[in-house]
GROMACS .gro file of C-alpha atoms in nm:
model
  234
    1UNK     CA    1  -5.674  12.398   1.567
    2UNK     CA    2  -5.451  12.665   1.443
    3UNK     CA    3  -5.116  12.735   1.606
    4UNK     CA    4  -5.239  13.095   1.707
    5UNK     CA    5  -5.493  12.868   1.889
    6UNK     CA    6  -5.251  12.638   2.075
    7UNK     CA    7  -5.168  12.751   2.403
    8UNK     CA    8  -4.841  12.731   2.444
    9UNK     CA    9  -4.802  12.909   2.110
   10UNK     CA   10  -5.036  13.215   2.261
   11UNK     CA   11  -4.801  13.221   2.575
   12UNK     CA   12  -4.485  13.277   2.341
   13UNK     CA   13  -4.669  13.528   2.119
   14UNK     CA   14  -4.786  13.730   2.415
   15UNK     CA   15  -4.441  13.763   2.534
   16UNK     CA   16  -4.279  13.824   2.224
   17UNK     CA   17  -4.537  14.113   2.171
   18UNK     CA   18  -4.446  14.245   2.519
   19UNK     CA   19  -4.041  14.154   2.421
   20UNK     CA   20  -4.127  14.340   2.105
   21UNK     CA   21  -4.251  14.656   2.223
   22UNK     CA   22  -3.891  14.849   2.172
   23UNK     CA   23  -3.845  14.762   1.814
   24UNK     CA   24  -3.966  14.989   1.498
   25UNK     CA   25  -4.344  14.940   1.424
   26UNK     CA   26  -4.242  14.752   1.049
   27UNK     CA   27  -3.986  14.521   1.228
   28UNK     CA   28  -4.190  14.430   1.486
   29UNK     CA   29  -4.403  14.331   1.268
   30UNK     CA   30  -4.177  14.164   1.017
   31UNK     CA   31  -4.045  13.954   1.348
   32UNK     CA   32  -4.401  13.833   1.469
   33UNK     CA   33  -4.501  13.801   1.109
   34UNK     CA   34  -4.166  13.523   1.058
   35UNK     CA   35  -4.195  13.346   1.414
   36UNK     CA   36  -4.597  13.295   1.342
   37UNK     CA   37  -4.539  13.124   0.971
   38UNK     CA   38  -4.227  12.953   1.123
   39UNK     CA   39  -4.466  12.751   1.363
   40UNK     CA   40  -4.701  12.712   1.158
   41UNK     CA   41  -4.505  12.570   0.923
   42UNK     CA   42  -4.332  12.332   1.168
   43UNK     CA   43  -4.647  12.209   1.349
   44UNK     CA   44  -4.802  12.139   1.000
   45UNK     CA   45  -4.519  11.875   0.959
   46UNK     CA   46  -4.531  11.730   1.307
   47UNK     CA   47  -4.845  11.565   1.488
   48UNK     CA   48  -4.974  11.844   1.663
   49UNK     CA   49  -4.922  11.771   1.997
   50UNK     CA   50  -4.823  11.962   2.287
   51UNK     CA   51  -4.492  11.815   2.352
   52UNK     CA   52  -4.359  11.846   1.943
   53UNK     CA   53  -4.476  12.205   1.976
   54UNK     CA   54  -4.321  12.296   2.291
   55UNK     CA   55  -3.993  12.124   2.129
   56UNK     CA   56  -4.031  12.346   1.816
   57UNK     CA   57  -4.045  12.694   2.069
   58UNK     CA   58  -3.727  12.551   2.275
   59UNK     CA   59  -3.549  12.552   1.938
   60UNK     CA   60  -3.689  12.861   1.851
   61UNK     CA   61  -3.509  13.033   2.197
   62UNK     CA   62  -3.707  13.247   2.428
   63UNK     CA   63  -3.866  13.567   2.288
   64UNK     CA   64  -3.664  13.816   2.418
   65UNK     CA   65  -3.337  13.665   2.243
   66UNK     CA   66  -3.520  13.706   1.905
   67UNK     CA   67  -3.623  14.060   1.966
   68UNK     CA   68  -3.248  14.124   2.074
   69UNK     CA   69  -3.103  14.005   1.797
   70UNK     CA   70  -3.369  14.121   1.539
   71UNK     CA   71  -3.269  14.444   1.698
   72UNK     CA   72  -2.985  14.409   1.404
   73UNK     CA   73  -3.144  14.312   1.081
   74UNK     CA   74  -3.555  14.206   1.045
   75UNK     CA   75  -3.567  13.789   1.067
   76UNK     CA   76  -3.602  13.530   1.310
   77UNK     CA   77  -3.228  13.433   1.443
   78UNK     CA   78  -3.044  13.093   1.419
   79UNK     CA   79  -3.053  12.853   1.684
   80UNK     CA   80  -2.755  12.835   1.922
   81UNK     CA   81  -2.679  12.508   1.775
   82UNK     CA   82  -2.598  12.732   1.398
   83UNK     CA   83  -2.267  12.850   1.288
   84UNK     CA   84  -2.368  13.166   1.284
   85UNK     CA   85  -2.544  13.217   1.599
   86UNK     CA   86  -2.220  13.268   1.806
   87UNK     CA   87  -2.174  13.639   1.683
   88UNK     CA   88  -2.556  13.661   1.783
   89UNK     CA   89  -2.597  13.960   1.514
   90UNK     CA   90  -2.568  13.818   1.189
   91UNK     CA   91  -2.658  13.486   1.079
   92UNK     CA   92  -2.484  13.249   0.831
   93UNK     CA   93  -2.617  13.319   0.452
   94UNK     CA   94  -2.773  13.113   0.233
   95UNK     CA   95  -2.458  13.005   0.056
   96UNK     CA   96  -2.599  12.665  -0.014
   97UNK     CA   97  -2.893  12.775  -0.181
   98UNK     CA   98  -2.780  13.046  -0.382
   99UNK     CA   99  -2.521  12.834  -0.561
  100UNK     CA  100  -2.763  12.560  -0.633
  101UNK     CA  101  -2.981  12.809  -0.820
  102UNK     CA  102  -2.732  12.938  -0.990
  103UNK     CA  103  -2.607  12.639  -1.106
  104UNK     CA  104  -2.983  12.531  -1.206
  105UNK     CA  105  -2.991  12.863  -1.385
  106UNK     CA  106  -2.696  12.835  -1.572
  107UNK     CA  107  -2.756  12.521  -1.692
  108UNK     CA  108  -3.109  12.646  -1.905
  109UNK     CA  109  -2.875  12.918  -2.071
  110UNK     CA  110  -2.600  12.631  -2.154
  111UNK     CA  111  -2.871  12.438  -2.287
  112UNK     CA  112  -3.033  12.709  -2.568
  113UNK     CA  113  -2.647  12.793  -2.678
  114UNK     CA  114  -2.507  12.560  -2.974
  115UNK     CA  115  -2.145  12.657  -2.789
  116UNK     CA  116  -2.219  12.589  -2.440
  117UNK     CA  117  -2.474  12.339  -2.472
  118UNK     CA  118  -2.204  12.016  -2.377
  119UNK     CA  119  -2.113  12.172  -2.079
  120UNK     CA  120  -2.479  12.218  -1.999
  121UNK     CA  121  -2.573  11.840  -1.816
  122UNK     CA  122  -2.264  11.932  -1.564
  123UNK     CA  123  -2.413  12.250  -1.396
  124UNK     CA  124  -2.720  12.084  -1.400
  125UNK     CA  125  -2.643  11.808  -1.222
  126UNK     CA  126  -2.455  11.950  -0.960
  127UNK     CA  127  -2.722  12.199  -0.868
  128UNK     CA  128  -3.028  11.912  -0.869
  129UNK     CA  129  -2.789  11.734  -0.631
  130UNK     CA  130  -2.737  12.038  -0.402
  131UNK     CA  131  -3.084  12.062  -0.416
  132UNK     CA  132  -3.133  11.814  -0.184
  133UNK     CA  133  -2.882  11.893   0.080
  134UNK     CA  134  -3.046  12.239   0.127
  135UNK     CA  135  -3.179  12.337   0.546
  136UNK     CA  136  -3.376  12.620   0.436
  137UNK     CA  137  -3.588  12.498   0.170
  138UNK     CA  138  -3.915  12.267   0.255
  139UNK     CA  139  -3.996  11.949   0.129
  140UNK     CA  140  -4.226  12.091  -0.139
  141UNK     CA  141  -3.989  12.352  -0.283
  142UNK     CA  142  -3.755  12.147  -0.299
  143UNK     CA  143  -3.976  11.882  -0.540
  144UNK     CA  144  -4.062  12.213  -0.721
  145UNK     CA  145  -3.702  12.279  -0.773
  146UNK     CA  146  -3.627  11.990  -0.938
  147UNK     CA  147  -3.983  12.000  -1.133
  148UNK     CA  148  -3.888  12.331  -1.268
  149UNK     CA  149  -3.534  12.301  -1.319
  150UNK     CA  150  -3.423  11.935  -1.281
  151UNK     CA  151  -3.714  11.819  -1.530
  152UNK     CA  152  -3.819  12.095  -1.712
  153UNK     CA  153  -3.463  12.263  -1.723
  154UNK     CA  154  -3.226  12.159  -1.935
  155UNK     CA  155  -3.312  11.782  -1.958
  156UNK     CA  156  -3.636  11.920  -2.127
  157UNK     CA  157  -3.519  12.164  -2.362
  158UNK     CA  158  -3.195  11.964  -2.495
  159UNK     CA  159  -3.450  11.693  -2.588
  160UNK     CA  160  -3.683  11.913  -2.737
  161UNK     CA  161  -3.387  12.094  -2.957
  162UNK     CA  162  -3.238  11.782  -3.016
  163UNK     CA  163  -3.582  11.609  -3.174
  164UNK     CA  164  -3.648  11.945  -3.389
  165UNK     CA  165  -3.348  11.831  -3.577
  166UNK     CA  166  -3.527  11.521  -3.711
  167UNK     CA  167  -3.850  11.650  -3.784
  168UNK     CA  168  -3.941  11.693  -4.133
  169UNK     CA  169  -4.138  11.995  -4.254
  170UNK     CA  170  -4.407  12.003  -4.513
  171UNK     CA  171  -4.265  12.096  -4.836
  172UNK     CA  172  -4.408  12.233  -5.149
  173UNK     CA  173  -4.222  12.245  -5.492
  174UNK     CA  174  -4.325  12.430  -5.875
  175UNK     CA  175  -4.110  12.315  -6.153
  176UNK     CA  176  -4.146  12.514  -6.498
  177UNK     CA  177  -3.993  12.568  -6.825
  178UNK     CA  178  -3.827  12.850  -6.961
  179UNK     CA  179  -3.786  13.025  -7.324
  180UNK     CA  180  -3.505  12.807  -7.441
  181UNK     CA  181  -3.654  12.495  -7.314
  182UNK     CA  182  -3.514  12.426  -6.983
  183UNK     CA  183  -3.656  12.334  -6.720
  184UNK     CA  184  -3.635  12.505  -6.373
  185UNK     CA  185  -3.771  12.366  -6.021
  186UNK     CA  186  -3.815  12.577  -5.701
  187UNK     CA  187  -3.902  12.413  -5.342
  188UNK     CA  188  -4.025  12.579  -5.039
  189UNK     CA  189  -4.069  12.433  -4.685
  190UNK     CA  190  -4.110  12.492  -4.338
  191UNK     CA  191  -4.339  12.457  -3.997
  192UNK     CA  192  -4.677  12.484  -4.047
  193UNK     CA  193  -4.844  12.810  -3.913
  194UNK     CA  194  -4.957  12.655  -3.611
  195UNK     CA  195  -4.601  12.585  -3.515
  196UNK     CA  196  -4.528  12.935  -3.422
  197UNK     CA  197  -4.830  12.952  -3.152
  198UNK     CA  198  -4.713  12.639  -3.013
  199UNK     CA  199  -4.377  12.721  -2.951
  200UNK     CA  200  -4.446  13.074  -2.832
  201UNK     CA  201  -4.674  12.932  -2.592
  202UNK     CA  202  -4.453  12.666  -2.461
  203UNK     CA  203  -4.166  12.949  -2.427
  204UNK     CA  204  -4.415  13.156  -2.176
  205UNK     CA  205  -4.531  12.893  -2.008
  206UNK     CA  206  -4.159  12.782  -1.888
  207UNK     CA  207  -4.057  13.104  -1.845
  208UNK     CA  208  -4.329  13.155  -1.591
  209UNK     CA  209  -4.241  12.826  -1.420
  210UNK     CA  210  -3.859  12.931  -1.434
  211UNK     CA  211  -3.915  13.281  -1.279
  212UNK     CA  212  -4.201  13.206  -1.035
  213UNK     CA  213  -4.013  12.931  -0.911
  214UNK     CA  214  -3.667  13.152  -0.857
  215UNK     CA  215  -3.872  13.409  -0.669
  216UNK     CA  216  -4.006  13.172  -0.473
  217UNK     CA  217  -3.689  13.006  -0.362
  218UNK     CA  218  -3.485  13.322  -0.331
  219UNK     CA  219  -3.789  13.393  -0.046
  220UNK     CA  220  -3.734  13.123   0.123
  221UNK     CA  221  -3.348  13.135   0.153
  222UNK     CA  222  -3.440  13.401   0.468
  223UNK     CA  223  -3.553  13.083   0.667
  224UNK     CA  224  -3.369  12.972   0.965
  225UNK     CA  225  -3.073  12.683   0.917
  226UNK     CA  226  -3.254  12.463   1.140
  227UNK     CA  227  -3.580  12.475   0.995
  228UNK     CA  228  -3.549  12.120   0.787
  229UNK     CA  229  -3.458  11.988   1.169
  230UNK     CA  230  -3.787  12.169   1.352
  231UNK     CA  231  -4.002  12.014   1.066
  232UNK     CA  232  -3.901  11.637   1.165
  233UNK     CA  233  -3.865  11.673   1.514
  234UNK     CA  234  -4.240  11.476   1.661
   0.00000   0.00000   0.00000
Protein backbone atom coordinates (compact mmCIF):
# COMPACT_ATOMS: atom_id res chain seq x y z
CA UNK A 1 0.00 0.00 0.00
CA UNK A 2 1.14 3.37 -1.00
CA UNK A 3 0.81 6.34 1.33
CA UNK A 4 -1.64 8.08 -1.19
CA UNK A 5 -3.52 4.82 -0.36
CA UNK A 6 -3.49 5.03 3.45
CA UNK A 7 -6.35 6.65 4.84
CA UNK A 8 -5.37 8.84 7.10
CA UNK A 9 -2.87 10.14 4.55
CA UNK A 10 -6.03 10.75 1.95
CA UNK A 11 -7.84 12.67 4.84
CA UNK A 12 -4.76 15.13 5.21
CA UNK A 13 -4.31 15.45 1.42
CA UNK A 14 -7.95 16.26 0.89
CA UNK A 15 -7.74 19.00 3.30
CA UNK A 16 -4.60 20.36 2.35
CA UNK A 17 -6.03 20.54 -1.29
CA UNK A 18 -9.10 22.36 0.12
CA UNK A 19 -6.39 24.51 2.61
CA UNK A 20 -4.55 24.99 -0.64
CA UNK A 21 -7.02 26.43 -2.82
CA UNK A 22 -5.76 30.29 -2.17
CA UNK A 23 -2.20 29.75 -3.10
CA UNK A 24 -0.63 30.27 -6.83
CA UNK A 25 -1.32 27.21 -9.12
CA UNK A 26 2.91 26.34 -9.15
CA UNK A 27 3.06 26.65 -5.27
CA UNK A 28 0.31 24.74 -4.63
CA UNK A 29 1.67 22.39 -6.33
CA UNK A 30 5.24 22.63 -5.16
CA UNK A 31 3.52 22.31 -1.41
CA UNK A 32 1.44 19.03 -2.14
CA UNK A 33 4.28 17.85 -4.30
CA UNK A 34 6.88 18.22 -0.79
CA UNK A 35 4.22 17.01 1.92
CA UNK A 36 3.43 13.76 -0.48
CA UNK A 37 7.39 12.71 -0.87
CA UNK A 38 7.83 13.81 2.82
CA UNK A 39 5.42 10.87 3.88
CA UNK A 40 6.40 8.79 1.73
CA UNK A 41 9.64 9.01 2.64
CA UNK A 42 8.92 8.72 6.40
CA UNK A 43 6.49 5.76 6.20
CA UNK A 44 9.12 3.94 4.02
CA UNK A 45 11.39 4.04 7.18
CA UNK A 46 8.76 3.17 9.75
CA UNK A 47 6.47 -0.08 9.83
CA UNK A 48 3.60 1.09 8.15
CA UNK A 49 1.13 1.19 10.57
CA UNK A 50 -1.60 3.44 11.36
CA UNK A 51 -0.41 4.77 14.57
CA UNK A 52 3.57 5.65 13.15
CA UNK A 53 1.73 7.38 10.33
CA UNK A 54 -0.68 9.34 12.21
CA UNK A 55 2.53 10.33 14.45
CA UNK A 56 4.43 11.40 11.27
CA UNK A 57 1.11 13.93 10.20
CA UNK A 58 1.00 15.31 14.00
CA UNK A 59 4.62 16.34 13.39
CA UNK A 60 3.89 17.46 10.16
CA UNK A 61 1.07 20.19 11.83
CA UNK A 62 -2.37 20.47 10.42
CA UNK A 63 -2.76 21.51 6.75
CA UNK A 64 -3.85 24.78 6.99
CA UNK A 65 -0.59 25.90 9.02
CA UNK A 66 1.50 24.66 6.02
CA UNK A 67 -0.52 26.47 3.44
CA UNK A 68 -0.18 29.64 5.78
CA UNK A 69 3.16 29.64 6.04
CA UNK A 70 4.00 28.39 2.45
CA UNK A 71 2.03 31.49 1.76
CA UNK A 72 5.80 33.04 2.22
CA UNK A 73 8.27 31.01 0.32
CA UNK A 74 7.30 27.34 -1.61
CA UNK A 75 8.34 24.32 1.09
CA UNK A 76 6.88 22.43 3.74
CA UNK A 77 7.48 24.47 7.22
CA UNK A 78 9.46 23.36 10.37
CA UNK A 79 7.85 21.78 13.15
CA UNK A 80 7.01 23.92 16.19
CA UNK A 81 9.58 22.05 18.01
CA UNK A 82 12.48 23.94 15.20
CA UNK A 83 14.37 27.03 15.87
CA UNK A 84 13.05 28.55 13.23
CA UNK A 85 9.47 27.88 13.42
CA UNK A 86 8.79 30.67 16.01
CA UNK A 87 8.90 33.53 13.31
CA UNK A 88 6.47 31.06 11.40
CA UNK A 89 7.74 32.69 7.93
CA UNK A 90 11.10 31.66 7.41
CA UNK A 91 12.71 28.61 8.46
CA UNK A 92 16.28 28.00 9.79
CA UNK A 93 18.83 27.28 6.69
CA UNK A 94 20.75 24.58 6.01
CA UNK A 95 23.85 25.91 7.69
CA UNK A 96 24.94 22.47 8.69
CA UNK A 97 24.90 21.06 5.43
CA UNK A 98 26.26 23.62 3.38
CA UNK A 99 29.48 23.83 5.38
CA UNK A 100 30.00 20.14 5.35
CA UNK A 101 30.00 20.23 1.55
CA UNK A 102 32.06 22.77 1.36
CA UNK A 103 34.47 21.46 3.44
CA UNK A 104 34.20 17.98 1.42
CA UNK A 105 34.70 20.14 -1.63
CA UNK A 106 37.57 21.89 -0.63
CA UNK A 107 39.33 19.18 0.44
CA UNK A 108 39.42 17.42 -3.50
CA UNK A 109 40.95 20.86 -4.67
CA UNK A 110 43.62 20.73 -1.62
CA UNK A 111 44.30 17.35 -2.63
CA UNK A 112 45.28 17.93 -6.71
CA UNK A 113 47.49 21.17 -5.50
CA UNK A 114 51.31 20.31 -4.64
CA UNK A 115 50.83 23.67 -2.22
CA UNK A 116 47.73 22.91 -0.50
CA UNK A 117 47.77 19.33 -0.57
CA UNK A 118 48.98 19.02 3.56
CA UNK A 119 46.28 20.98 4.57
CA UNK A 120 44.01 18.78 2.50
CA UNK A 121 43.21 15.57 5.26
CA UNK A 122 41.94 18.58 7.74
CA UNK A 123 38.93 19.89 5.65
CA UNK A 124 38.28 16.55 4.88
CA UNK A 125 37.87 15.27 7.97
CA UNK A 126 35.90 17.78 9.47
CA UNK A 127 33.30 17.72 6.75
CA UNK A 128 32.98 13.53 6.77
CA UNK A 129 32.40 14.14 10.49
CA UNK A 130 29.68 16.80 9.98
CA UNK A 131 28.37 14.51 7.71
CA UNK A 132 26.92 12.58 10.15
CA UNK A 133 25.38 15.10 12.42
CA UNK A 134 23.27 16.41 9.47
CA UNK A 135 18.82 16.46 10.11
CA UNK A 136 18.13 16.98 6.60
CA UNK A 137 19.98 14.44 4.82
CA UNK A 138 18.67 10.56 4.78
CA UNK A 139 20.42 7.67 5.72
CA UNK A 140 21.41 6.86 2.13
CA UNK A 141 22.79 10.27 1.16
CA UNK A 142 24.48 10.47 3.77
CA UNK A 143 26.51 6.87 2.98
CA UNK A 144 26.73 8.47 -0.53
CA UNK A 145 28.39 11.43 0.91
CA UNK A 146 31.00 9.81 2.39
CA UNK A 147 31.27 7.23 -0.73
CA UNK A 148 31.80 10.15 -2.96
CA UNK A 149 33.72 12.40 -0.92
CA UNK A 150 34.94 10.62 2.27
CA UNK A 151 36.32 7.57 0.06
CA UNK A 152 36.65 8.65 -3.22
CA UNK A 153 37.63 12.34 -2.24
CA UNK A 154 40.71 13.13 -1.21
CA UNK A 155 41.73 9.85 0.57
CA UNK A 156 41.50 8.42 -3.05
CA UNK A 157 43.25 10.80 -5.08
CA UNK A 158 46.29 11.58 -2.54
CA UNK A 159 46.92 7.81 -2.76
CA UNK A 160 46.63 7.61 -6.28
CA UNK A 161 49.15 10.83 -6.78
CA UNK A 162 51.20 9.63 -4.19
CA UNK A 163 51.75 5.87 -5.88
CA UNK A 164 52.34 7.63 -9.48
CA UNK A 165 55.49 8.81 -7.91
CA UNK A 166 56.90 5.27 -7.65
CA UNK A 167 55.87 3.84 -10.73
CA UNK A 168 58.42 3.26 -13.26
CA UNK A 169 57.78 3.91 -16.95
CA UNK A 170 58.94 1.90 -19.86
CA UNK A 171 62.02 3.32 -21.21
CA UNK A 172 63.76 3.07 -24.47
CA UNK A 173 67.43 4.22 -25.13
CA UNK A 174 69.78 4.53 -28.81
CA UNK A 175 73.39 5.04 -28.17
CA UNK A 176 75.63 5.95 -31.35
CA UNK A 177 78.91 7.18 -32.40
CA UNK A 178 79.87 10.25 -33.89
CA UNK A 179 82.65 11.52 -36.55
CA UNK A 180 85.44 11.88 -34.07
CA UNK A 181 84.70 8.72 -32.33
CA UNK A 182 82.59 9.45 -29.43
CA UNK A 183 80.03 7.98 -28.39
CA UNK A 184 76.58 9.57 -27.66
CA UNK A 185 73.42 7.89 -25.84
CA UNK A 186 69.82 9.29 -25.88
CA UNK A 187 66.87 7.77 -23.58
CA UNK A 188 63.24 8.28 -23.88
CA UNK A 189 60.45 7.19 -21.46
CA UNK A 190 57.09 7.56 -20.37
CA UNK A 191 53.34 5.93 -19.84
CA UNK A 192 52.38 3.71 -22.25
CA UNK A 193 49.56 4.92 -24.66
CA UNK A 194 46.97 3.25 -22.86
CA UNK A 195 47.74 5.33 -19.83
CA UNK A 196 46.15 8.37 -21.18
CA UNK A 197 42.57 6.56 -21.75
CA UNK A 198 42.78 5.28 -18.37
CA UNK A 199 43.30 8.26 -16.61
CA UNK A 200 40.93 10.36 -18.69
CA UNK A 201 38.39 7.91 -17.95
CA UNK A 202 38.92 7.68 -14.30
CA UNK A 203 38.89 11.73 -14.24
CA UNK A 204 35.11 11.60 -15.81
CA UNK A 205 33.99 9.05 -13.98
CA UNK A 206 34.75 10.98 -10.48
CA UNK A 207 33.79 14.00 -11.73
CA UNK A 208 30.36 12.62 -12.41
CA UNK A 209 30.23 11.04 -8.95
CA UNK A 210 31.52 14.46 -7.44
CA UNK A 211 28.90 16.65 -9.24
CA UNK A 212 25.88 14.27 -9.25
CA UNK A 213 26.38 13.74 -5.78
CA UNK A 214 26.59 17.78 -4.87
CA UNK A 215 23.38 18.27 -6.81
CA UNK A 216 21.87 15.79 -5.12
CA UNK A 217 22.66 16.94 -1.64
CA UNK A 218 22.22 20.63 -2.31
CA UNK A 219 18.34 19.18 -3.16
CA UNK A 220 17.91 17.79 -0.27
CA UNK A 221 19.13 20.62 2.07
CA UNK A 222 15.22 22.07 1.38
CA UNK A 223 14.03 19.17 3.73
CA UNK A 224 12.50 19.88 6.99
CA UNK A 225 14.95 19.91 10.35
CA UNK A 226 12.98 17.23 11.78
CA UNK A 227 12.93 14.92 9.07
CA UNK A 228 15.94 12.49 10.50
CA UNK A 229 13.37 12.46 13.76
CA UNK A 230 9.95 11.55 11.55
CA UNK A 231 12.06 8.73 9.87
CA UNK A 232 12.76 6.86 13.37
CA UNK A 233 9.75 7.61 15.06
CA UNK A 234 7.61 3.68 14.84
Amino acid sequence: MTTADHPLAEDYLRRLDAASAVLPDERRAVLRSEVEEHLREARAETDGSDGALGRVLDTLGPPERLVAEASGYAGIAPAPSDPGAAGGATRARPRLEMVTLGLLVASILCSVSLVLLPVAPLPWLIGSVLVLFSARWSAGEKALALLAYGILGAPFLIVTLTGLGGVGWSESCSEGSTADGSTWQACSGGPPGWWWAVVATGVLVLLALWVGTGIRLVRSMRRPEDHRRLLRMG
